């Protein structure tokens, strides 16, 4: 699984296969970013306990008996890390990626922001039941007027916004065009900032709490709330309250709009080892590196969800992903299985199985953003690995 040799990419083709095999590790060369600095503190460490995982086999419902190595090959893997009980048992890199390589996270970024909001809730700065206009009154005449912080966190707010990655004219791609990710295709001038894009969302598609509908614009809405209640860039708040406490090896980065506002909907870039630290923190209910980083109750409630969230999930287009799944606080979860997942298009995954005491990081560069066959092969392999190690 090697990168295309002498691959050339720019903003016009960076999302296209096969050049995305290279561009996803070079996003900071394409777009302006804000640094999320690791600081001067010591690096938190994982004890090593190497295990041969890749040669082991399991039964895939579509492919039959295959090795984990074959699954990684088939699913365009760039990095694959596995920890159990806090021990790093597997660390593999492909496609030219190395332990210090930075990789685009896409919507795994959302889960970082969801946990940061939980920290601010515990501080008393954010009330999850308050309307978003409590913090952003300028949105009073938009489709966000009836939304609460919690409906934004759970993707159950009412704003009309499509997220069909296979449609070039989709609202998701329109919002990313504010950052220059793709060309603007909606007539008139492209909004000057993510905030201007929020102000332009006037229509609701349903009532609050009527549907689960995954929409990146709601994550960006939450980021503006973080800015408003702290008086700081969300990138700085992330750095101070979440990133540095993890004891990471490297700085992270996040793509910014023309006014320097960070795109936590999909724009973070990190190395795989630091993602593993974040996943291990979630497995330990917010505790890591000798401290409680995210409130334990926030993480536990994220996993537990509730009956209403599960009913909305079961009625959505995402119902087939998890048998008893829900989406809560910007994280995918299945309380019955004890699993949390942070997921991004093109194959980014943090998989946490609290029953098996397992954390898996898989960074990828799929040819298409949301190929369910490739995602399905990944999750089939991760479930098999979890059962094996449990």
PDB file of C-alpha atoms in Angstrom, residues 130-351:
ATOM      1  CA  UNK A 130     -29.907  26.385  27.001  1.00  0.00           C
ATOM      2  CA  UNK A 131     -30.788  27.605  23.539  1.00  0.00           C
ATOM      3  CA  UNK A 132     -27.786  28.339  21.374  1.00  0.00           C
ATOM      4  CA  UNK A 133     -29.053  31.909  21.004  1.00  0.00           C
ATOM      5  CA  UNK A 134     -28.285  32.374  24.706  1.00  0.00           C
ATOM      6  CA  UNK A 135     -24.653  32.426  23.634  1.00  0.00           C
ATOM      7  CA  UNK A 136     -25.036  33.483  19.983  1.00  0.00           C
ATOM      8  CA  UNK A 137     -27.968  35.945  19.902  1.00  0.00           C
ATOM      9  CA  UNK A 138     -27.145  36.921  16.320  1.00  0.00           C
ATOM     10  CA  UNK A 139     -28.636  33.551  15.258  1.00  0.00           C
ATOM     11  CA  UNK A 140     -32.142  34.513  16.416  1.00  0.00           C
ATOM     12  CA  UNK A 141     -33.471  34.846  12.849  1.00  0.00           C
ATOM     13  CA  UNK A 142     -31.830  31.660  11.556  1.00  0.00           C
ATOM     14  CA  UNK A 143     -32.758  27.978  11.576  1.00  0.00           C
ATOM     15  CA  UNK A 144     -30.776  27.624  14.820  1.00  0.00           C
ATOM     16  CA  UNK A 145     -33.195  29.786  16.811  1.00  0.00           C
ATOM     17  CA  UNK A 146     -34.930  26.823  18.456  1.00  0.00           C
ATOM     18  CA  UNK A 147     -31.837  24.660  18.861  1.00  0.00           C
ATOM     19  CA  UNK A 148     -30.317  23.910  22.230  1.00  0.00           C
ATOM     20  CA  UNK A 149     -26.692  23.116  22.916  1.00  0.00           C
ATOM     21  CA  UNK A 150     -27.684  19.501  23.498  1.00  0.00           C
ATOM     22  CA  UNK A 151     -29.610  19.118  20.238  1.00  0.00           C
ATOM     23  CA  UNK A 152     -26.547  20.480  18.454  1.00  0.00           C
ATOM     24  CA  UNK A 153     -24.320  18.012  20.321  1.00  0.00           C
ATOM     25  CA  UNK A 154     -26.632  15.131  19.393  1.00  0.00           C
ATOM     26  CA  UNK A 155     -27.359  16.172  15.785  1.00  0.00           C
ATOM     27  CA  UNK A 156     -31.084  16.414  16.526  1.00  0.00           C
ATOM     28  CA  UNK A 157     -31.447  20.153  15.875  1.00  0.00           C
ATOM     29  CA  UNK A 158     -33.785  21.382  13.157  1.00  0.00           C
ATOM     30  CA  UNK A 159     -31.556  23.162  10.625  1.00  0.00           C
ATOM     31  CA  UNK A 160     -32.012  22.142   6.998  1.00  0.00           C
ATOM     32  CA  UNK A 161     -28.573  20.946   5.888  1.00  0.00           C
ATOM     33  CA  UNK A 162     -27.755  17.963   3.701  1.00  0.00           C
ATOM     34  CA  UNK A 163     -24.707  15.787   4.258  1.00  0.00           C
ATOM     35  CA  UNK A 164     -24.483  13.612   1.158  1.00  0.00           C
ATOM     36  CA  UNK A 165     -20.775  13.259   0.460  1.00  0.00           C
ATOM     37  CA  UNK A 166     -21.359  11.840  -3.022  1.00  0.00           C
ATOM     38  CA  UNK A 167     -23.110  15.005  -4.211  1.00  0.00           C
ATOM     39  CA  UNK A 168     -20.721  17.828  -5.215  1.00  0.00           C
ATOM     40  CA  UNK A 169     -23.451  20.437  -4.641  1.00  0.00           C
ATOM     41  CA  UNK A 170     -24.263  19.169  -1.157  1.00  0.00           C
ATOM     42  CA  UNK A 171     -24.464  21.552   1.832  1.00  0.00           C
ATOM     43  CA  UNK A 172     -21.508  19.843   3.505  1.00  0.00           C
ATOM     44  CA  UNK A 173     -19.273  20.590   0.531  1.00  0.00           C
ATOM     45  CA  UNK A 174     -20.706  24.111   0.310  1.00  0.00           C
ATOM     46  CA  UNK A 175     -19.593  24.746   3.888  1.00  0.00           C
ATOM     47  CA  UNK A 176     -16.129  23.330   3.216  1.00  0.00           C
ATOM     48  CA  UNK A 177     -15.819  25.658   0.239  1.00  0.00           C
ATOM     49  CA  UNK A 178     -15.610  28.483   2.780  1.00  0.00           C
ATOM     50  CA  UNK A 179     -12.225  26.947   3.624  1.00  0.00           C
ATOM     51  CA  UNK A 180     -11.257  26.395  -0.006  1.00  0.00           C
ATOM     52  CA  UNK A 181     -11.574  22.598   0.229  1.00  0.00           C
ATOM     53  CA  UNK A 182     -13.768  22.475  -2.886  1.00  0.00           C
ATOM     54  CA  UNK A 183     -15.136  25.006  -5.354  1.00  0.00           C
ATOM     55  CA  UNK A 184     -18.288  26.953  -4.423  1.00  0.00           C
ATOM     56  CA  UNK A 185     -21.215  25.764  -6.561  1.00  0.00           C
ATOM     57  CA  UNK A 186     -24.205  27.644  -5.157  1.00  0.00           C
ATOM     58  CA  UNK A 187     -24.277  30.949  -7.024  1.00  0.00           C
ATOM     59  CA  UNK A 188     -23.340  34.347  -5.717  1.00  0.00           C
ATOM     60  CA  UNK A 189     -20.272  34.869  -3.567  1.00  0.00           C
ATOM     61  CA  UNK A 190     -18.856  32.247  -1.247  1.00  0.00           C
ATOM     62  CA  UNK A 191     -19.438  33.207   2.426  1.00  0.00           C
ATOM     63  CA  UNK A 192     -16.405  34.948   3.875  1.00  0.00           C
ATOM     64  CA  UNK A 193     -16.287  32.801   7.013  1.00  0.00           C
ATOM     65  CA  UNK A 194     -17.868  29.860   8.807  1.00  0.00           C
ATOM     66  CA  UNK A 195     -19.776  32.377  10.925  1.00  0.00           C
ATOM     67  CA  UNK A 196     -21.239  33.990   7.817  1.00  0.00           C
ATOM     68  CA  UNK A 197     -22.249  30.532   6.632  1.00  0.00           C
ATOM     69  CA  UNK A 198     -24.133  29.961   9.908  1.00  0.00           C
ATOM     70  CA  UNK A 199     -25.966  33.261   9.500  1.00  0.00           C
ATOM     71  CA  UNK A 200     -27.137  32.141   6.059  1.00  0.00           C
ATOM     72  CA  UNK A 201     -28.895  28.978   7.263  1.00  0.00           C
ATOM     73  CA  UNK A 202     -32.517  30.097   7.454  1.00  0.00           C
ATOM     74  CA  UNK A 203     -34.583  26.950   6.846  1.00  0.00           C
ATOM     75  CA  UNK A 204     -35.508  24.117   9.196  1.00  0.00           C
ATOM     76  CA  UNK A 205     -36.073  20.600   7.876  1.00  0.00           C
ATOM     77  CA  UNK A 206     -37.954  19.218  10.902  1.00  0.00           C
ATOM     78  CA  UNK A 207     -38.761  20.031  14.510  1.00  0.00           C
ATOM     79  CA  UNK A 208     -36.188  19.896  17.285  1.00  0.00           C
ATOM     80  CA  UNK A 209     -35.608  16.357  18.592  1.00  0.00           C
ATOM     81  CA  UNK A 210     -37.737  14.915  15.792  1.00  0.00           C
ATOM     82  CA  UNK A 211     -34.890  13.310  13.824  1.00  0.00           C
ATOM     83  CA  UNK A 212     -31.281  12.294  14.145  1.00  0.00           C
ATOM     84  CA  UNK A 213     -29.619  13.845  11.118  1.00  0.00           C
ATOM     85  CA  UNK A 214     -25.819  14.062  11.073  1.00  0.00           C
ATOM     86  CA  UNK A 215     -24.770  17.615  10.090  1.00  0.00           C
ATOM     87  CA  UNK A 216     -21.292  19.101  10.338  1.00  0.00           C
ATOM     88  CA  UNK A 217     -22.663  22.630  10.571  1.00  0.00           C
ATOM     89  CA  UNK A 218     -23.844  21.842  14.112  1.00  0.00           C
ATOM     90  CA  UNK A 219     -20.306  21.080  15.235  1.00  0.00           C
ATOM     91  CA  UNK A 220     -19.134  24.423  13.880  1.00  0.00           C
ATOM     92  CA  UNK A 221     -22.023  26.057  15.739  1.00  0.00           C
ATOM     93  CA  UNK A 222     -20.728  24.500  18.976  1.00  0.00           C
ATOM     94  CA  UNK A 223     -17.232  25.803  18.258  1.00  0.00           C
ATOM     95  CA  UNK A 224     -18.598  29.357  18.125  1.00  0.00           C
ATOM     96  CA  UNK A 225     -20.270  28.802  21.497  1.00  0.00           C
ATOM     97  CA  UNK A 226     -16.893  27.707  22.900  1.00  0.00           C
ATOM     98  CA  UNK A 227     -15.361  30.917  21.577  1.00  0.00           C
ATOM     99  CA  UNK A 228     -18.141  33.106  22.943  1.00  0.00           C
ATOM    100  CA  UNK A 229     -18.119  31.727  26.501  1.00  0.00           C
ATOM    101  CA  UNK A 230     -14.321  31.649  26.847  1.00  0.00           C
ATOM    102  CA  UNK A 231     -13.299  34.688  24.841  1.00  0.00           C
ATOM    103  CA  UNK A 232     -10.623  32.561  23.175  1.00  0.00           C
ATOM    104  CA  UNK A 233     -10.224  30.670  19.928  1.00  0.00           C
ATOM    105  CA  UNK A 234     -11.550  27.114  20.309  1.00  0.00           C
ATOM    106  CA  UNK A 235      -8.105  25.946  19.175  1.00  0.00           C
ATOM    107  CA  UNK A 236      -6.527  27.638  22.193  1.00  0.00           C
ATOM    108  CA  UNK A 237      -9.166  26.254  24.557  1.00  0.00           C
ATOM    109  CA  UNK A 238      -8.615  22.789  23.087  1.00  0.00           C
ATOM    110  CA  UNK A 239      -4.878  23.221  23.594  1.00  0.00           C
ATOM    111  CA  UNK A 240      -5.192  24.290  27.222  1.00  0.00           C
ATOM    112  CA  UNK A 241      -7.996  22.076  28.502  1.00  0.00           C
ATOM    113  CA  UNK A 242      -7.711  18.847  26.497  1.00  0.00           C
ATOM    114  CA  UNK A 243      -4.661  18.515  24.234  1.00  0.00           C
ATOM    115  CA  UNK A 244      -1.844  19.448  26.596  1.00  0.00           C
ATOM    116  CA  UNK A 245      -3.280  17.443  29.517  1.00  0.00           C
ATOM    117  CA  UNK A 246      -3.086  14.305  27.339  1.00  0.00           C
ATOM    118  CA  UNK A 247       0.711  14.597  27.313  1.00  0.00           C
ATOM    119  CA  UNK A 248       0.888  14.285  23.510  1.00  0.00           C
ATOM    120  CA  UNK A 249       4.012  13.703  21.475  1.00  0.00           C
ATOM    121  CA  UNK A 250       3.269  16.409  18.931  1.00  0.00           C
ATOM    122  CA  UNK A 251       1.355  19.565  18.274  1.00  0.00           C
ATOM    123  CA  UNK A 252      -1.949  19.057  16.541  1.00  0.00           C
ATOM    124  CA  UNK A 253      -3.260  21.389  13.846  1.00  0.00           C
ATOM    125  CA  UNK A 254      -6.695  22.437  12.651  1.00  0.00           C
ATOM    126  CA  UNK A 255      -7.650  24.052   9.339  1.00  0.00           C
ATOM    127  CA  UNK A 256      -8.990  27.603   9.696  1.00  0.00           C
ATOM    128  CA  UNK A 257     -11.260  29.820   7.637  1.00  0.00           C
ATOM    129  CA  UNK A 258     -10.328  33.205   6.186  1.00  0.00           C
ATOM    130  CA  UNK A 259     -10.807  34.872   9.562  1.00  0.00           C
ATOM    131  CA  UNK A 260      -8.694  32.326  11.408  1.00  0.00           C
ATOM    132  CA  UNK A 261     -11.582  30.412  12.973  1.00  0.00           C
ATOM    133  CA  UNK A 262     -10.849  26.665  13.407  1.00  0.00           C
ATOM    134  CA  UNK A 263     -12.866  24.071  11.524  1.00  0.00           C
ATOM    135  CA  UNK A 264     -13.541  21.433  14.177  1.00  0.00           C
ATOM    136  CA  UNK A 265     -16.232  19.927  11.977  1.00  0.00           C
ATOM    137  CA  UNK A 266     -13.555  18.004  10.067  1.00  0.00           C
ATOM    138  CA  UNK A 267     -10.249  19.885  10.053  1.00  0.00           C
ATOM    139  CA  UNK A 268      -7.980  18.463  12.776  1.00  0.00           C
ATOM    140  CA  UNK A 269      -4.644  16.832  11.933  1.00  0.00           C
ATOM    141  CA  UNK A 270      -2.698  14.686  14.420  1.00  0.00           C
ATOM    142  CA  UNK A 271      -0.325  11.753  14.589  1.00  0.00           C
ATOM    143  CA  UNK A 272      -1.779   8.310  15.288  1.00  0.00           C
ATOM    144  CA  UNK A 273      -0.151   7.884  18.698  1.00  0.00           C
ATOM    145  CA  UNK A 274      -1.786  11.025  20.026  1.00  0.00           C
ATOM    146  CA  UNK A 275      -5.151   9.795  18.784  1.00  0.00           C
ATOM    147  CA  UNK A 276      -4.529   6.628  20.783  1.00  0.00           C
ATOM    148  CA  UNK A 277      -4.038   8.783  23.884  1.00  0.00           C
ATOM    149  CA  UNK A 278      -7.405  10.445  23.275  1.00  0.00           C
ATOM    150  CA  UNK A 279      -9.065   7.042  22.796  1.00  0.00           C
ATOM    151  CA  UNK A 280      -7.490   5.678  25.969  1.00  0.00           C
ATOM    152  CA  UNK A 281      -8.791   8.701  27.860  1.00  0.00           C
ATOM    153  CA  UNK A 282     -12.308   7.898  26.647  1.00  0.00           C
ATOM    154  CA  UNK A 283     -11.898   4.256  27.683  1.00  0.00           C
ATOM    155  CA  UNK A 284     -10.956   5.421  31.182  1.00  0.00           C
ATOM    156  CA  UNK A 285     -13.967   7.745  31.483  1.00  0.00           C
ATOM    157  CA  UNK A 286     -11.984  10.906  30.865  1.00  0.00           C
ATOM    158  CA  UNK A 287      -9.013  10.048  33.098  1.00  0.00           C
ATOM    159  CA  UNK A 288      -5.534   9.927  31.577  1.00  0.00           C
ATOM    160  CA  UNK A 289      -1.961  10.980  32.256  1.00  0.00           C
ATOM    161  CA  UNK A 290      -2.620  11.116  35.987  1.00  0.00           C
ATOM    162  CA  UNK A 291      -5.581  13.496  35.836  1.00  0.00           C
ATOM    163  CA  UNK A 292      -9.289  13.759  35.124  1.00  0.00           C
ATOM    164  CA  UNK A 293      -9.279  15.617  31.800  1.00  0.00           C
ATOM    165  CA  UNK A 294     -12.918  15.248  30.730  1.00  0.00           C
ATOM    166  CA  UNK A 295     -15.519  14.823  33.486  1.00  0.00           C
ATOM    167  CA  UNK A 296     -16.172  11.118  34.041  1.00  0.00           C
ATOM    168  CA  UNK A 297     -19.928  11.630  34.061  1.00  0.00           C
ATOM    169  CA  UNK A 298     -19.802  13.296  30.627  1.00  0.00           C
ATOM    170  CA  UNK A 299     -18.021  10.306  29.083  1.00  0.00           C
ATOM    171  CA  UNK A 300     -20.244   7.763  30.854  1.00  0.00           C
ATOM    172  CA  UNK A 301     -23.404   9.541  29.720  1.00  0.00           C
ATOM    173  CA  UNK A 302     -21.997   9.741  26.194  1.00  0.00           C
ATOM    174  CA  UNK A 303     -21.760   5.939  26.171  1.00  0.00           C
ATOM    175  CA  UNK A 304     -25.058   5.337  27.963  1.00  0.00           C
ATOM    176  CA  UNK A 305     -27.193   7.583  25.756  1.00  0.00           C
ATOM    177  CA  UNK A 306     -30.923   7.182  26.330  1.00  0.00           C
ATOM    178  CA  UNK A 307     -33.969   5.498  24.808  1.00  0.00           C
ATOM    179  CA  UNK A 308     -34.968   8.576  22.815  1.00  0.00           C
ATOM    180  CA  UNK A 309     -31.573   8.846  21.134  1.00  0.00           C
ATOM    181  CA  UNK A 310     -31.637   5.145  20.270  1.00  0.00           C
ATOM    182  CA  UNK A 311     -35.128   5.438  18.791  1.00  0.00           C
ATOM    183  CA  UNK A 312     -34.085   8.394  16.628  1.00  0.00           C
ATOM    184  CA  UNK A 313     -30.942   6.552  15.523  1.00  0.00           C
ATOM    185  CA  UNK A 314     -32.925   3.418  14.640  1.00  0.00           C
ATOM    186  CA  UNK A 315     -35.230   5.525  12.450  1.00  0.00           C
ATOM    187  CA  UNK A 316     -32.349   7.229  10.631  1.00  0.00           C
ATOM    188  CA  UNK A 317     -30.285   6.390   7.561  1.00  0.00           C
ATOM    189  CA  UNK A 318     -27.474   5.341   9.911  1.00  0.00           C
ATOM    190  CA  UNK A 319     -29.431   2.585  11.658  1.00  0.00           C
ATOM    191  CA  UNK A 320     -27.487  -0.200   9.945  1.00  0.00           C
ATOM    192  CA  UNK A 321     -24.163   0.922  11.410  1.00  0.00           C
ATOM    193  CA  UNK A 322     -24.828  -0.356  14.925  1.00  0.00           C
ATOM    194  CA  UNK A 323     -27.580  -2.697  16.090  1.00  0.00           C
ATOM    195  CA  UNK A 324     -28.328  -0.690  19.244  1.00  0.00           C
ATOM    196  CA  UNK A 325     -26.517   2.492  18.367  1.00  0.00           C
ATOM    197  CA  UNK A 326     -26.944   6.117  19.222  1.00  0.00           C
ATOM    198  CA  UNK A 327     -25.124   9.415  18.666  1.00  0.00           C
ATOM    199  CA  UNK A 328     -24.489  11.572  21.722  1.00  0.00           C
ATOM    200  CA  UNK A 329     -22.127  14.454  22.481  1.00  0.00           C
ATOM    201  CA  UNK A 330     -20.475  14.155  19.032  1.00  0.00           C
ATOM    202  CA  UNK A 331     -19.593  10.478  19.500  1.00  0.00           C
ATOM    203  CA  UNK A 332     -21.091   7.282  18.046  1.00  0.00           C
ATOM    204  CA  UNK A 333     -21.891   4.637  20.665  1.00  0.00           C
ATOM    205  CA  UNK A 334     -23.519   1.303  21.421  1.00  0.00           C
ATOM    206  CA  UNK A 335     -24.181   1.050  25.149  1.00  0.00           C
ATOM    207  CA  UNK A 336     -25.230  -2.599  24.919  1.00  0.00           C
ATOM    208  CA  UNK A 337     -21.813  -3.523  23.508  1.00  0.00           C
ATOM    209  CA  UNK A 338     -19.827  -1.036  25.595  1.00  0.00           C
ATOM    210  CA  UNK A 339     -18.344   0.600  22.506  1.00  0.00           C
ATOM    211  CA  UNK A 340     -17.600   4.201  21.540  1.00  0.00           C
ATOM    212  CA  UNK A 341     -16.503   5.237  18.067  1.00  0.00           C
ATOM    213  CA  UNK A 342     -15.106   8.435  16.605  1.00  0.00           C
ATOM    214  CA  UNK A 343     -15.573   8.264  12.830  1.00  0.00           C
ATOM    215  CA  UNK A 344     -14.466  10.401   9.888  1.00  0.00           C
ATOM    216  CA  UNK A 345     -15.059  10.126   6.161  1.00  0.00           C
ATOM    217  CA  UNK A 346     -12.439   8.428   4.022  1.00  0.00           C
ATOM    218  CA  UNK A 347     -11.830   5.913   6.819  1.00  0.00           C
ATOM    219  CA  UNK A 348     -10.738   7.618  10.040  1.00  0.00           C
ATOM    220  CA  UNK A 349     -11.640   5.640  13.164  1.00  0.00           C
ATOM    221  CA  UNK A 350     -11.055   5.480  16.900  1.00  0.00           C
ATOM    222  CA  UNK A 351     -12.717   2.332  18.272  1.00  0.00           C
TER     223      UNK A 351
END
